[in-house]
Short mmCIF file of C-alpha atoms in Angstrom, two decimals:
data_model
loop_
_atom_site.label_atom_id
_atom_site.label_comp_id
_atom_site.label_asym_id
_atom_site.label_seq_id
_atom_site.Cartn_x
_atom_site.Cartn_y
_atom_site.Cartn_z
CA MET A 1 -19.02 -39.69 -48.28
CA THR A 2 -20.42 -36.70 -46.87
CA PRO A 3 -19.03 -36.07 -43.22
CA GLN A 4 -21.90 -37.73 -41.93
CA GLU A 5 -21.66 -40.84 -43.27
CA ILE A 6 -18.08 -41.11 -42.37
CA SER A 7 -18.78 -40.18 -38.76
CA ASP A 8 -22.06 -42.36 -38.32
CA LYS A 9 -19.63 -45.30 -39.92
CA LEU A 10 -16.93 -44.45 -37.67
CA LYS A 11 -19.22 -44.63 -34.32
CA GLN A 12 -20.76 -47.94 -35.64
CA LYS A 13 -17.20 -49.59 -35.54
CA PHE A 14 -15.71 -47.50 -32.74
CA PRO A 15 -18.68 -46.70 -30.45
CA ASP A 16 -16.41 -45.97 -27.21
CA ALA A 17 -13.45 -44.23 -28.92
CA ILE A 18 -15.45 -41.28 -30.51
CA LEU A 19 -16.05 -38.11 -27.80
CA GLU A 20 -17.48 -35.27 -30.14
CA ILE A 21 -18.87 -35.29 -33.42
CA LYS A 22 -18.87 -31.35 -34.93
CA ILE A 23 -20.30 -31.12 -38.10
CA GLU A 24 -22.97 -28.06 -37.86
CA GLY A 25 -21.87 -24.64 -37.18
CA VAL A 26 -18.09 -25.03 -38.04
CA VAL A 27 -16.17 -24.12 -41.03
CA ASP A 28 -14.52 -28.02 -41.22
CA PRO A 29 -16.46 -30.54 -39.64
CA TYR A 30 -14.68 -32.49 -37.30
CA ILE A 31 -14.06 -35.79 -35.19
CA LYS A 32 -12.84 -35.70 -31.32
CA ILE A 33 -11.43 -38.99 -30.67
CA SER A 34 -9.40 -40.67 -27.58
CA PRO A 35 -6.21 -41.04 -28.01
CA SER A 36 -5.96 -44.59 -27.03
CA ASN A 37 -7.63 -45.88 -29.96
CA LEU A 38 -6.06 -43.58 -32.43
CA LYS A 39 -3.70 -46.03 -33.80
CA ASP A 40 -6.60 -48.69 -34.57
CA ILE A 41 -8.79 -45.96 -36.01
CA ALA A 42 -6.67 -44.69 -38.27
CA LEU A 43 -5.63 -48.26 -39.72
CA TYR A 44 -9.38 -48.33 -40.15
CA LEU A 45 -9.85 -45.08 -42.05
CA ARG A 46 -6.83 -46.29 -44.43
CA ASP A 47 -7.71 -49.96 -44.94
CA ASP A 48 -11.91 -49.75 -45.19
CA PRO A 49 -12.64 -50.34 -48.78
CA ASP A 50 -15.43 -47.06 -48.28
CA PHE A 51 -12.91 -45.16 -46.82
CA GLN A 52 -9.47 -45.13 -48.28
CA PHE A 53 -7.82 -42.43 -46.60
CA ASP A 54 -4.53 -42.62 -48.10
CA PHE A 55 -3.05 -39.11 -47.76
CA LEU A 56 -2.44 -37.14 -44.58
CA MET A 57 -2.79 -33.77 -45.08
CA CYS A 58 -1.52 -31.90 -42.27
CA LEU A 59 -0.65 -32.82 -38.71
CA SER A 60 -0.66 -29.83 -36.61
CA GLY A 61 -0.17 -29.87 -32.67
CA MET A 62 -1.80 -27.79 -30.28
CA ASP A 63 -1.74 -25.74 -27.02
CA TYR A 64 -5.56 -25.19 -26.41
CA THR A 65 -3.96 -23.45 -22.82
CA LYS A 66 -5.61 -24.39 -19.46
CA GLY A 67 -3.40 -27.44 -19.31
CA THR A 68 -4.48 -29.31 -22.23
CA LEU A 69 -2.40 -29.89 -25.65
CA GLY A 70 -3.55 -31.45 -28.91
CA VAL A 71 -3.08 -33.04 -32.01
CA VAL A 72 -5.34 -32.33 -35.18
CA TYR A 73 -4.79 -34.70 -38.14
CA ASN A 74 -6.33 -34.13 -41.40
CA ILE A 75 -6.81 -36.76 -43.83
CA PHE A 76 -7.81 -36.78 -47.62
CA SER A 77 -8.59 -39.82 -50.16
CA MET A 78 -6.89 -39.65 -53.56
CA LYS A 79 -9.34 -42.53 -54.89
CA LYS A 80 -12.20 -41.21 -53.00
CA LYS A 81 -11.40 -37.65 -53.17
CA HIS A 82 -13.15 -36.95 -49.24
CA LYS A 83 -11.69 -35.39 -46.06
CA VAL A 84 -11.83 -36.32 -42.30
CA ASN A 85 -10.68 -34.15 -39.35
CA LEU A 86 -9.62 -35.77 -36.22
CA LYS A 87 -8.65 -34.25 -33.16
CA VAL A 88 -7.35 -35.53 -30.16
CA ASP A 89 -6.54 -34.00 -26.48
CA VAL A 90 -4.26 -34.81 -24.30
CA PRO A 91 -3.60 -33.41 -20.77
CA LYS A 92 -0.10 -31.08 -20.39
CA ASP A 93 1.38 -32.88 -17.78
CA LYS A 94 0.95 -36.35 -19.74
CA ALA A 95 0.76 -35.55 -23.11
CA GLU A 96 1.54 -38.53 -25.12
CA VAL A 97 -0.54 -39.58 -28.25
CA PRO A 98 0.37 -43.35 -30.17
CA SER A 99 2.15 -42.39 -32.97
CA ILE A 100 1.27 -42.80 -36.76
CA ALA A 101 4.32 -43.01 -38.82
CA SER A 102 3.56 -46.56 -39.46
CA VAL A 103 0.01 -45.70 -40.96
CA TRP A 104 0.85 -42.84 -42.76
CA PRO A 105 4.63 -42.19 -43.08
CA ALA A 106 3.93 -38.81 -43.76
CA ALA A 107 3.27 -38.45 -39.74
CA ASN A 108 6.90 -38.78 -39.00
CA TRP A 109 8.55 -35.54 -39.60
CA HIS A 110 5.04 -34.09 -38.80
CA GLU A 111 4.85 -35.33 -35.32
CA ARG A 112 8.72 -34.88 -34.87
CA GLU A 113 8.04 -31.43 -35.82
CA ALA A 114 4.58 -31.57 -33.20
CA TYR A 115 7.11 -32.43 -30.12
CA ASP A 116 9.81 -30.32 -31.26
CA LEU A 117 7.51 -27.00 -31.05
CA ILE A 118 4.20 -28.04 -28.56
CA GLY A 119 5.60 -30.71 -26.73
CA VAL A 120 3.37 -33.94 -27.24
CA LYS A 121 5.57 -36.81 -27.16
CA PHE A 122 4.31 -39.91 -29.76
CA LEU A 123 4.85 -43.12 -28.65
CA ASP A 124 6.42 -46.00 -30.34
CA HIS A 125 7.66 -43.10 -32.84
CA PRO A 126 10.80 -44.81 -35.07
CA ASP A 127 12.64 -41.65 -34.10
CA MET A 128 11.35 -39.04 -31.68
CA ARG A 129 14.21 -36.27 -31.82
CA ARG A 130 13.50 -32.61 -32.03
CA ILE A 131 13.63 -31.48 -35.88
CA LEU A 132 13.33 -27.90 -36.14
CA MET A 133 15.16 -26.30 -32.78
CA PRO A 134 18.71 -27.36 -31.14
CA ASP A 135 18.98 -31.01 -29.86
CA ASP A 136 19.64 -29.63 -26.31
CA TRP A 137 16.71 -26.59 -26.22
CA ASP A 138 14.96 -26.35 -23.63
CA GLY A 139 11.08 -26.00 -23.37
CA HIS A 140 8.82 -26.33 -26.40
CA PRO A 141 8.27 -22.47 -28.11
CA LEU A 142 4.68 -22.99 -29.24
CA GLN A 143 3.14 -23.18 -25.69
CA LYS A 144 1.22 -20.05 -24.99
CA ASP A 145 3.49 -19.83 -21.58
CA TYR A 146 6.74 -20.48 -23.02
CA LYS A 147 9.09 -17.84 -21.76
CA VAL A 148 12.03 -17.56 -24.25
CA PRO A 149 15.00 -18.21 -22.16
CA GLU A 150 17.66 -16.06 -21.70
CA TYR A 151 20.72 -18.12 -22.61
CA TYR A 152 21.25 -20.76 -24.50
CA GLN A 153 24.79 -22.51 -24.35
CA GLY A 154 26.27 -19.62 -22.29
CA MET A 155 25.07 -16.96 -25.33
CA LYS A 156 22.74 -14.13 -25.22
CA VAL A 157 19.48 -14.93 -26.95
CA PRO A 158 18.90 -11.93 -29.33
CA TYR A 159 15.43 -11.09 -28.22
CA MET B 1 24.76 -44.21 -36.36
CA THR B 2 26.67 -47.47 -36.23
CA GLU B 3 29.60 -48.37 -38.20
CA ILE B 4 29.76 -51.49 -39.71
CA ILE B 5 33.11 -52.98 -41.03
CA THR B 6 32.98 -54.71 -43.86
CA PRO B 7 35.96 -57.19 -44.42
CA PRO B 8 39.15 -56.17 -46.11
CA ILE B 9 39.63 -56.60 -49.99
CA LYS B 10 42.49 -57.02 -51.94
CA SER B 11 43.94 -54.69 -54.40
CA SER B 12 45.25 -55.15 -57.69
CA ILE B 13 48.40 -54.10 -56.50
CA GLY B 14 48.57 -57.21 -53.86
CA ARG B 15 47.51 -55.09 -50.74
CA THR B 16 44.69 -55.88 -48.78
CA VAL B 17 43.06 -52.38 -47.94
CA ARG B 18 40.24 -51.90 -45.62
CA THR B 19 37.20 -50.59 -46.58
CA GLU B 20 34.38 -49.26 -43.63
CA GLU B 21 31.72 -47.20 -44.15
CA MET B 22 31.76 -43.46 -43.55
CA LEU B 23 29.97 -40.40 -42.12
CA LEU B 24 30.27 -37.82 -44.74
CA ASN B 25 28.35 -34.15 -43.81
CA MET B 26 26.93 -32.61 -46.93
CA GLY B 27 26.05 -29.18 -45.97
CA PRO B 28 25.03 -27.24 -44.02
CA GLN B 29 27.14 -24.86 -46.67
CA HIS B 30 27.19 -26.75 -49.88
CA PRO B 31 26.85 -25.36 -53.40
CA SER B 32 24.43 -27.37 -54.63
CA MET B 33 21.83 -27.70 -51.75
CA HIS B 34 19.83 -25.01 -52.24
CA GLY B 35 20.32 -23.26 -49.12
CA VAL B 36 21.21 -24.01 -45.17
CA LEU B 37 20.59 -28.02 -45.68
CA ARG B 38 22.75 -30.81 -43.86
CA LEU B 39 22.92 -33.82 -45.41
CA GLU B 40 24.23 -36.88 -42.81
CA LEU B 41 25.27 -39.35 -45.58
CA VAL B 42 26.18 -42.51 -44.96
CA ILE B 43 28.71 -43.78 -47.90
CA ASP B 44 30.63 -47.02 -48.50
CA GLY B 45 32.61 -46.09 -51.10
CA GLU B 46 30.22 -44.02 -53.87
CA ILE B 47 27.39 -45.46 -52.74
CA VAL B 48 24.90 -43.81 -50.42
CA VAL B 49 24.10 -46.28 -47.48
CA ASP B 50 21.17 -44.03 -45.62
CA VAL B 51 20.37 -40.02 -45.78
CA VAL B 52 19.28 -37.99 -42.53
CA PRO B 53 18.17 -34.57 -43.48
CA GLN B 54 19.22 -32.28 -40.87
CA ILE B 55 17.07 -29.42 -40.73
CA GLY B 56 16.04 -26.19 -38.72
CA TYR B 57 18.65 -23.66 -39.81
CA LEU B 58 16.61 -21.15 -41.31
CA HIS B 59 13.99 -21.60 -38.36
CA ARG B 60 12.34 -18.59 -37.23
CA CYS B 61 9.34 -20.27 -36.07
CA PHE B 62 6.84 -18.29 -37.97
CA GLU B 63 4.37 -19.44 -36.38
CA LYS B 64 4.83 -17.85 -32.78
CA HIS B 65 5.40 -14.18 -35.16
CA ALA B 66 1.74 -15.17 -36.12
CA GLU B 67 0.42 -15.68 -32.97
CA SER B 68 1.86 -12.48 -31.82
CA MET B 69 0.78 -10.39 -34.20
CA THR B 70 -1.92 -7.87 -33.36
CA ASN B 71 -4.61 -9.11 -36.38
CA TYR B 72 -4.86 -11.30 -39.32
CA GLN B 73 -3.27 -9.16 -42.31
CA GLN B 74 0.37 -8.48 -40.25
CA VAL B 75 0.58 -11.93 -40.97
CA VAL B 76 1.06 -11.75 -44.51
CA PRO B 77 4.28 -10.57 -44.42
CA TYR B 78 6.27 -13.52 -42.63
CA VAL B 79 4.02 -15.79 -44.98
CA ASP B 80 6.04 -14.15 -47.92
CA ARG B 81 9.33 -15.19 -46.56
CA MET B 82 8.44 -18.85 -46.04
CA ASP B 83 8.88 -19.73 -50.03
CA TYR B 84 10.57 -17.20 -50.80
CA CYS B 85 10.88 -18.14 -54.71
CA ALA B 86 7.17 -18.22 -54.95
CA ALA B 87 5.79 -15.34 -52.40
CA MET B 88 3.06 -15.04 -54.19
CA ASN B 89 1.45 -18.50 -54.32
CA MET B 90 2.32 -18.23 -50.17
CA ASP B 91 0.17 -15.37 -49.79
CA PHE B 92 -2.71 -16.68 -51.89
CA GLY B 93 -2.61 -19.83 -49.56
CA TYR B 94 -2.80 -17.93 -46.41
CA VAL B 95 -5.27 -15.17 -47.13
CA ILE B 96 -8.06 -17.98 -48.72
CA ALA B 97 -7.79 -19.77 -45.03
CA VAL B 98 -8.53 -16.55 -43.61
CA GLU B 99 -11.56 -15.92 -45.95
CA LYS B 100 -12.45 -18.90 -45.31
CA LEU B 101 -12.80 -18.81 -41.59
CA LEU B 102 -14.49 -15.19 -42.05
CA GLY B 103 -16.97 -16.69 -44.56
CA ILE B 104 -15.80 -13.60 -46.98
CA LYS B 105 -16.41 -14.09 -50.84
CA VAL B 106 -13.75 -11.24 -52.90
CA PRO B 107 -14.82 -9.36 -55.98
CA GLU B 108 -14.45 -11.17 -59.53
CA ARG B 109 -11.76 -8.88 -60.39
CA VAL B 110 -9.72 -9.74 -57.42
CA GLU B 111 -9.85 -13.32 -58.43
CA TYR B 112 -8.63 -13.23 -61.64
CA ILE B 113 -5.59 -10.78 -60.34
CA ARG B 114 -4.67 -13.26 -58.12
CA VAL B 115 -4.79 -16.13 -60.42
CA ILE B 116 -2.71 -14.35 -62.85
CA MET B 117 -0.43 -13.36 -60.12
CA ALA B 118 0.16 -16.91 -58.87
CA GLU B 119 0.55 -18.29 -62.33
CA LEU B 120 2.93 -15.72 -63.18
CA GLN B 121 4.78 -16.59 -59.93
CA ARG B 122 4.47 -20.39 -60.78
CA ILE B 123 6.60 -20.04 -63.72
CA ALA B 124 9.34 -17.70 -62.10
CA SER B 125 9.71 -20.49 -59.58
CA HIS B 126 9.71 -22.97 -62.00
CA LEU B 127 12.15 -21.19 -64.01
CA ILE B 128 14.20 -21.02 -60.90
CA ALA B 129 13.62 -24.56 -59.79
CA ALA B 130 14.88 -25.90 -63.59
CA GLY B 131 17.57 -23.34 -64.11
CA THR B 132 19.42 -24.56 -60.83
CA TYR B 133 18.83 -27.94 -61.52
CA GLY B 134 21.01 -27.77 -64.82
CA LEU B 135 23.32 -25.93 -62.28
CA ASP B 136 23.86 -28.61 -60.00
CA ILE B 137 23.59 -30.94 -62.55
CA GLY B 138 26.72 -28.65 -64.55
CA ALA B 139 24.70 -27.10 -67.24
CA TRP B 140 25.50 -23.47 -66.49
CA THR B 141 24.13 -21.67 -69.72
CA PRO B 142 20.33 -22.93 -69.30
CA PHE B 143 20.06 -20.90 -65.68
CA LEU B 144 20.88 -17.63 -67.40
CA TYR B 145 18.22 -17.50 -70.32
CA MET B 146 16.08 -18.91 -67.55
CA PHE B 147 16.74 -16.46 -65.49
CA ARG B 148 17.01 -13.79 -68.39
CA ASP B 149 13.02 -14.54 -68.53
CA ARG B 150 12.15 -14.85 -64.88
CA GLU B 151 13.27 -10.98 -64.67
CA ARG B 152 10.09 -9.80 -66.98
CA ILE B 153 8.27 -11.61 -64.87
CA LEU B 154 9.42 -9.85 -61.75
CA ASP B 155 9.05 -6.63 -63.70
CA LEU B 156 5.38 -6.66 -64.14
CA TYR B 157 5.13 -7.16 -59.94
CA GLU B 158 7.16 -4.32 -59.76
CA MET B 159 5.18 -2.14 -61.32
CA THR B 160 2.05 -3.73 -60.39
CA CYS B 161 3.38 -3.33 -56.36
CA GLY B 162 6.83 -2.05 -56.40
CA ALA B 163 8.40 -5.56 -54.81
CA ARG B 164 10.51 -7.55 -56.98
CA LEU B 165 10.94 -10.67 -54.68
CA LEU B 166 8.79 -10.30 -51.33
CA TYR B 167 5.24 -8.97 -51.97
CA ASN B 168 3.21 -8.67 -49.55
CA TYR B 169 0.25 -8.21 -52.32
CA MET B 170 -2.61 -9.95 -51.49
CA TRP B 171 -4.21 -9.09 -48.38
CA VAL B 172 -7.53 -10.83 -46.76
CA GLY B 173 -10.53 -10.22 -49.06
CA GLY B 174 -8.30 -8.13 -51.13
CA VAL B 175 -5.34 -7.30 -53.09
CA SER B 176 -2.69 -4.25 -52.01
CA HIS B 177 -3.06 -2.46 -55.48
CA ASP B 178 -5.20 -2.33 -58.65
CA LEU B 179 -3.42 -3.33 -62.00
CA PRO B 180 -1.70 -0.01 -63.14
CA PRO B 181 -2.39 1.04 -66.86
CA GLY B 182 -0.78 -0.83 -68.90
CA PHE B 183 -0.31 -3.83 -67.27
CA ILE B 184 -2.54 -6.53 -68.93
CA ASP B 185 -0.71 -5.34 -72.54
CA LYS B 186 2.70 -5.93 -71.12
CA ALA B 187 1.65 -9.60 -69.53
CA LYS B 188 -0.23 -10.52 -73.49
CA ASP B 189 3.56 -9.31 -74.48
CA PHE B 190 5.11 -11.57 -71.78
CA CYS B 191 2.97 -14.53 -72.79
CA LYS B 192 3.41 -14.28 -76.11
CA TYR B 193 7.18 -13.75 -75.87
CA PHE B 194 7.52 -17.09 -73.40
CA ARG B 195 5.77 -19.59 -75.45
CA PRO B 196 8.72 -20.08 -78.08
CA LYS B 197 11.62 -19.97 -75.12
CA ILE B 198 9.61 -23.17 -73.59
CA GLU B 199 11.06 -24.58 -76.72
CA GLU B 200 14.42 -23.19 -76.51
CA TYR B 201 14.70 -24.64 -72.92
CA ASN B 202 14.27 -28.02 -74.27
CA ASN B 203 16.54 -27.47 -76.41
CA LEU B 204 19.10 -26.45 -74.69
CA LEU B 205 18.60 -28.73 -71.50
CA SER B 206 15.37 -31.02 -71.15
CA PHE B 207 16.47 -33.09 -74.66
CA ASN B 208 20.21 -32.71 -73.84
CA GLU B 209 22.03 -36.11 -73.79
CA ILE B 210 23.77 -35.49 -70.84
CA PHE B 211 21.35 -34.13 -68.84
CA ILE B 212 18.81 -36.93 -69.97
CA LYS B 213 21.89 -39.80 -68.66
CA ARG B 214 22.31 -37.70 -65.72
CA THR B 215 18.59 -37.97 -64.71
CA ALA B 216 16.50 -40.57 -66.58
CA ASN B 217 15.98 -44.02 -64.50
CA VAL B 218 17.98 -41.78 -60.96
CA GLY B 219 15.89 -41.41 -57.81
CA VAL B 220 12.95 -43.22 -58.63
CA LEU B 221 9.62 -42.57 -56.71
CA PRO B 222 7.03 -44.96 -57.14
CA ALA B 223 3.22 -43.70 -56.85
CA ASP B 224 1.78 -45.34 -53.93
CA VAL B 225 5.40 -44.35 -51.85
CA ALA B 226 4.71 -40.95 -52.75
CA ILE B 227 0.73 -40.75 -51.51
CA ALA B 228 1.97 -42.53 -48.25
CA TYR B 229 4.49 -39.99 -47.69
CA GLY B 230 1.99 -37.15 -48.52
CA VAL B 231 4.10 -35.50 -51.38
CA SER B 232 1.94 -33.62 -53.92
CA GLY B 233 2.49 -30.97 -56.13
CA PRO B 234 5.12 -31.16 -59.23
CA VAL B 235 6.70 -34.39 -57.51
CA LEU B 236 3.76 -36.55 -56.89
CA ARG B 237 2.26 -35.52 -60.68
CA GLY B 238 6.01 -36.89 -61.89
CA SER B 239 5.69 -39.77 -60.53
CA GLY B 240 2.38 -40.20 -62.50
CA VAL B 241 -0.05 -39.54 -60.11
CA ASN B 242 -2.84 -37.17 -61.88
CA PHE B 243 -3.43 -35.19 -59.35
CA ASP B 244 -3.80 -31.08 -59.07
CA LEU B 245 -5.26 -29.27 -56.29
CA ARG B 246 -6.40 -26.35 -58.66
CA ARG B 247 -8.49 -29.29 -60.59
CA ASP B 248 -9.09 -31.94 -57.55
CA ASP B 249 -10.16 -29.22 -54.67
CA LEU B 250 -11.06 -26.49 -56.41
CA TYR B 251 -9.77 -23.03 -55.22
CA SER B 252 -10.42 -19.35 -56.59
CA ILE B 253 -11.80 -19.59 -59.79
CA TYR B 254 -9.66 -22.50 -61.51
CA ASN B 255 -12.61 -24.31 -63.46
CA ARG B 256 -12.94 -21.18 -65.68
CA PHE B 257 -9.56 -22.08 -67.43
CA GLU B 258 -9.16 -24.44 -69.67
CA TRP B 259 -5.58 -26.13 -69.19
CA GLU B 260 -4.03 -29.64 -68.70
CA PRO B 261 -2.02 -31.25 -65.39
CA GLN B 262 0.56 -32.65 -66.60
CA ILE B 263 1.89 -35.86 -65.36
CA GLY B 264 5.23 -38.02 -65.61
CA LYS B 265 5.15 -40.51 -68.14
CA GLY B 266 8.92 -42.32 -67.78
CA GLU B 267 9.51 -41.34 -71.21
CA MET B 268 13.13 -41.29 -71.00
CA GLY B 269 13.00 -43.83 -68.42
CA THR B 270 11.11 -44.99 -65.17
CA VAL B 271 7.96 -43.20 -64.37
CA GLY B 272 8.73 -41.15 -61.16
CA ASP B 273 12.57 -40.56 -62.07
CA CYS B 274 14.05 -37.34 -61.79
CA TRP B 275 13.64 -36.53 -65.58
CA ASP B 276 9.97 -36.92 -65.26
CA ARG B 277 9.84 -34.32 -62.46
CA TYR B 278 11.78 -31.45 -64.49
CA ILE B 279 9.82 -31.91 -67.67
CA VAL B 280 6.36 -32.10 -65.44
CA ARG B 281 7.54 -28.60 -64.43
CA ILE B 282 8.85 -27.34 -67.69
CA ARG B 283 5.13 -28.78 -69.14
CA GLU B 284 3.58 -26.86 -66.25
CA MET B 285 4.90 -23.34 -67.58
CA GLU B 286 3.21 -23.68 -70.96
CA GLN B 287 -0.14 -24.80 -69.12
CA SER B 288 0.49 -21.47 -66.93
CA ILE B 289 0.57 -18.97 -70.06
CA ASN B 290 -2.43 -20.65 -71.23
CA ILE B 291 -4.30 -19.90 -67.54
CA VAL B 292 -2.42 -16.41 -68.03
CA GLU B 293 -3.90 -15.33 -71.35
CA GLN B 294 -7.13 -16.44 -70.94
CA ALA B 295 -7.53 -14.39 -67.49
CA LEU B 296 -6.28 -11.48 -69.03
CA ASN B 297 -8.89 -11.96 -71.75
CA GLN B 298 -11.60 -12.43 -69.47
CA ILE B 299 -10.51 -9.84 -66.27
CA PRO B 300 -13.71 -7.81 -65.30
CA ASP B 301 -13.39 -4.12 -63.99
CA GLY B 302 -14.28 -3.55 -60.20
CA ASP B 303 -12.97 -2.46 -57.36
CA VAL B 304 -10.15 -4.45 -55.60
CA ALA B 305 -10.90 -2.96 -52.18
CA SER B 306 -14.42 -3.52 -51.78
CA ALA B 307 -14.25 -6.96 -49.65
CA ILE B 308 -11.23 -5.63 -47.69
CA PRO B 309 -12.80 -6.11 -44.09
CA LYS B 310 -11.90 -3.24 -41.65
CA ARG B 311 -11.60 -5.55 -38.57
CA ILE B 312 -11.01 -9.30 -39.24
CA ARG B 313 -12.21 -11.09 -36.35
CA PRO B 314 -13.21 -14.57 -37.57
CA ASN B 315 -15.92 -16.49 -35.21
CA PRO B 316 -13.92 -19.37 -33.03
CA GLY B 317 -13.17 -22.30 -34.80
CA ASP B 318 -10.92 -23.58 -37.62
CA VAL B 319 -9.98 -24.38 -41.19
CA TYR B 320 -7.64 -25.86 -43.29
CA ALA B 321 -7.28 -24.61 -46.42
CA ARG B 322 -5.03 -25.86 -48.97
CA THR B 323 -3.67 -24.48 -52.64
CA GLU B 324 -0.98 -25.84 -55.35
CA SER B 325 1.88 -23.59 -54.90
CA ALA B 326 4.56 -24.01 -57.50
CA ARG B 327 6.34 -26.62 -55.15
CA GLY B 328 2.94 -28.53 -54.08
CA GLU B 329 0.55 -28.45 -51.46
CA LEU B 330 0.41 -25.78 -49.07
CA GLY B 331 -1.91 -26.05 -46.48
CA PHE B 332 -2.73 -23.70 -43.81
CA TYR B 333 -4.47 -24.65 -40.53
CA VAL B 334 -5.35 -21.19 -39.24
CA VAL B 335 -7.29 -21.71 -35.34
CA SER B 336 -9.16 -18.84 -34.28
CA ASP B 337 -10.06 -17.71 -30.36
CA GLY B 338 -12.86 -15.45 -31.78
CA SER B 339 -10.42 -12.44 -30.88
CA GLY B 340 -8.57 -10.00 -33.53
CA LYS B 341 -5.31 -11.98 -33.74
CA PRO B 342 -4.79 -15.72 -34.84
CA PHE B 343 -4.50 -18.36 -31.62
CA ARG B 344 -2.61 -20.57 -34.04
CA VAL B 345 -1.47 -20.82 -37.68
CA LYS B 346 0.38 -24.09 -38.77
CA GLY B 347 1.81 -23.99 -42.33
CA ARG B 348 1.69 -27.14 -44.13
CA SER B 349 4.88 -26.64 -46.36
CA PRO B 350 4.93 -28.77 -49.06
CA CYS B 351 9.01 -28.43 -49.55
CA PHE B 352 8.65 -30.14 -45.59
CA VAL B 353 6.98 -32.93 -46.63
CA HIS B 354 9.21 -33.58 -49.96
CA LEU B 355 12.13 -33.65 -47.91
CA SER B 356 11.31 -36.30 -45.82
CA VAL B 357 10.85 -38.47 -48.35
CA LEU B 358 14.37 -37.88 -49.72
CA PRO B 359 16.60 -41.20 -47.72
CA GLU B 360 13.78 -43.48 -49.35
CA ILE B 361 14.33 -42.47 -52.78
CA SER B 362 18.13 -41.93 -52.24
CA ARG B 363 19.45 -44.84 -50.75
CA GLY B 364 21.43 -47.35 -52.82
CA SER B 365 22.25 -44.56 -55.35
CA MET B 366 25.84 -42.81 -56.08
CA ILE B 367 26.78 -39.34 -54.13
CA ALA B 368 26.70 -37.41 -57.97
CA ASP B 369 23.01 -38.94 -58.07
CA MET B 370 21.96 -37.59 -54.76
CA ILE B 371 22.56 -34.15 -55.88
CA ALA B 372 20.61 -34.57 -58.99
CA ILE B 373 17.53 -36.54 -56.54
CA ALA B 374 17.82 -33.47 -54.26
CA GLY B 375 17.87 -31.08 -56.73
CA SER B 376 14.93 -32.92 -58.93
CA LEU B 377 12.40 -32.32 -55.64
CA ASP B 378 12.97 -28.44 -55.56
CA ILE B 379 13.10 -27.60 -51.93
CA VAL B 380 13.19 -24.13 -50.76
CA LEU B 381 14.80 -24.14 -47.40
CA GLY B 382 13.19 -21.37 -46.12
CA GLU B 383 9.35 -23.27 -46.51
CA VAL B 384 11.56 -26.15 -44.96
CA ASP B 385 12.37 -24.74 -41.71
CA ARG B 386 9.85 -21.72 -41.57
#
């Protein structure tokens, strides 16, 4: 299916959840959706016989500055060989997105990484812990206004 | 972790022995863990009940480094250091992402040079994978044979760009040096030299009775689980899924060569066991040699620096580009805000994903098999932690 067909079909099923569809004038077409419908959309994308999106390629947390965080999902179908990119924006002071680890188990570690480095919390995640940084680290390093702490556990942080 | 205490059992000498599950840390410094990785094992005697991989010991936050560079080109050396066993493949993935964002096309000669370098790197990386896998299981000799042959590939790299491990060779829009005089002949000699060596590895290791006993039917990864977990590369093909990004999501010029993706067929046991994952790598080396030989014969003349942009300033936007690295799907999600430096670079590393499937396939195995399973995934911690 072409990006146009995919977004049309999705729009038909979830008319309120689709916030923006961008196909022309960008390198990768994307669909911006509201976070509350994310899990339903993910399940629909995976299970609908026309879509069969079974392979989560990548999940990236984003800090768009100006108080907005986001998550980007790049999804692929092994059977149909088509792709879809979903984007979700959330305010930084209430950065909560439903987890899709139950839809694609691949999301489990990616979501933990996004939480660790960007600070987006994933609701209903089976194991929402930090993954790369130490468990007792303060702050989320990939946020744009992040300042490296001077000390960690009484040890000087080298730079 | 909650401990479940099992009722006492009676030993053969008439005493009752208390048994219970115990927690064992394997790593972070462990000879068979391929780097600083800690596995928390919950074991019941010799049986692994659960595994929790603890990563992050090598975390340098390459993504933060990338954002604080002054331009896109400066990210390449950091990308090199992600998977230090396959640095050329890492470069390749990143420059393709940036070129896609910029919308530039590189000269024919550059495409050929990149394919030659990437495929040689794949062979070198698979040699490390297979060699150290033998080491993990107790076969010391094949490791030496494989490193002997890998050395010749490193020599080729050294004569091209001066570096043997971390190359910074592929630049956005081109490569840093043209092929030196004599490279093509030397590379052809290598192909001729290397082809019979694969038979040697097979005799030494692949069809060794002990090796087969240790790897066949161990750590079986079914195809549907592999896809759900996002597994890719030789590990996915080992599970019998005929999927290779070089063919199925074409990038560069891989459609001009004749080669076949190799898949696991369960010859020694079950489809998707450790032996299948191992043999896919060995057979892939032969395919890579085919590609290198064809590319060496077809390579045109040209200027390798003509498409290198003076200033890299992509329009605002984002791109996810993926390539087949030696270990699987290497993706780069690059976001530009219109300035001269990347707004965000996310590396989707195959090893990170493969490690997340480890608990799934090692529950219920013996501790010794655990080593065989972890080795067959071929993880490089530099890439897992980034």
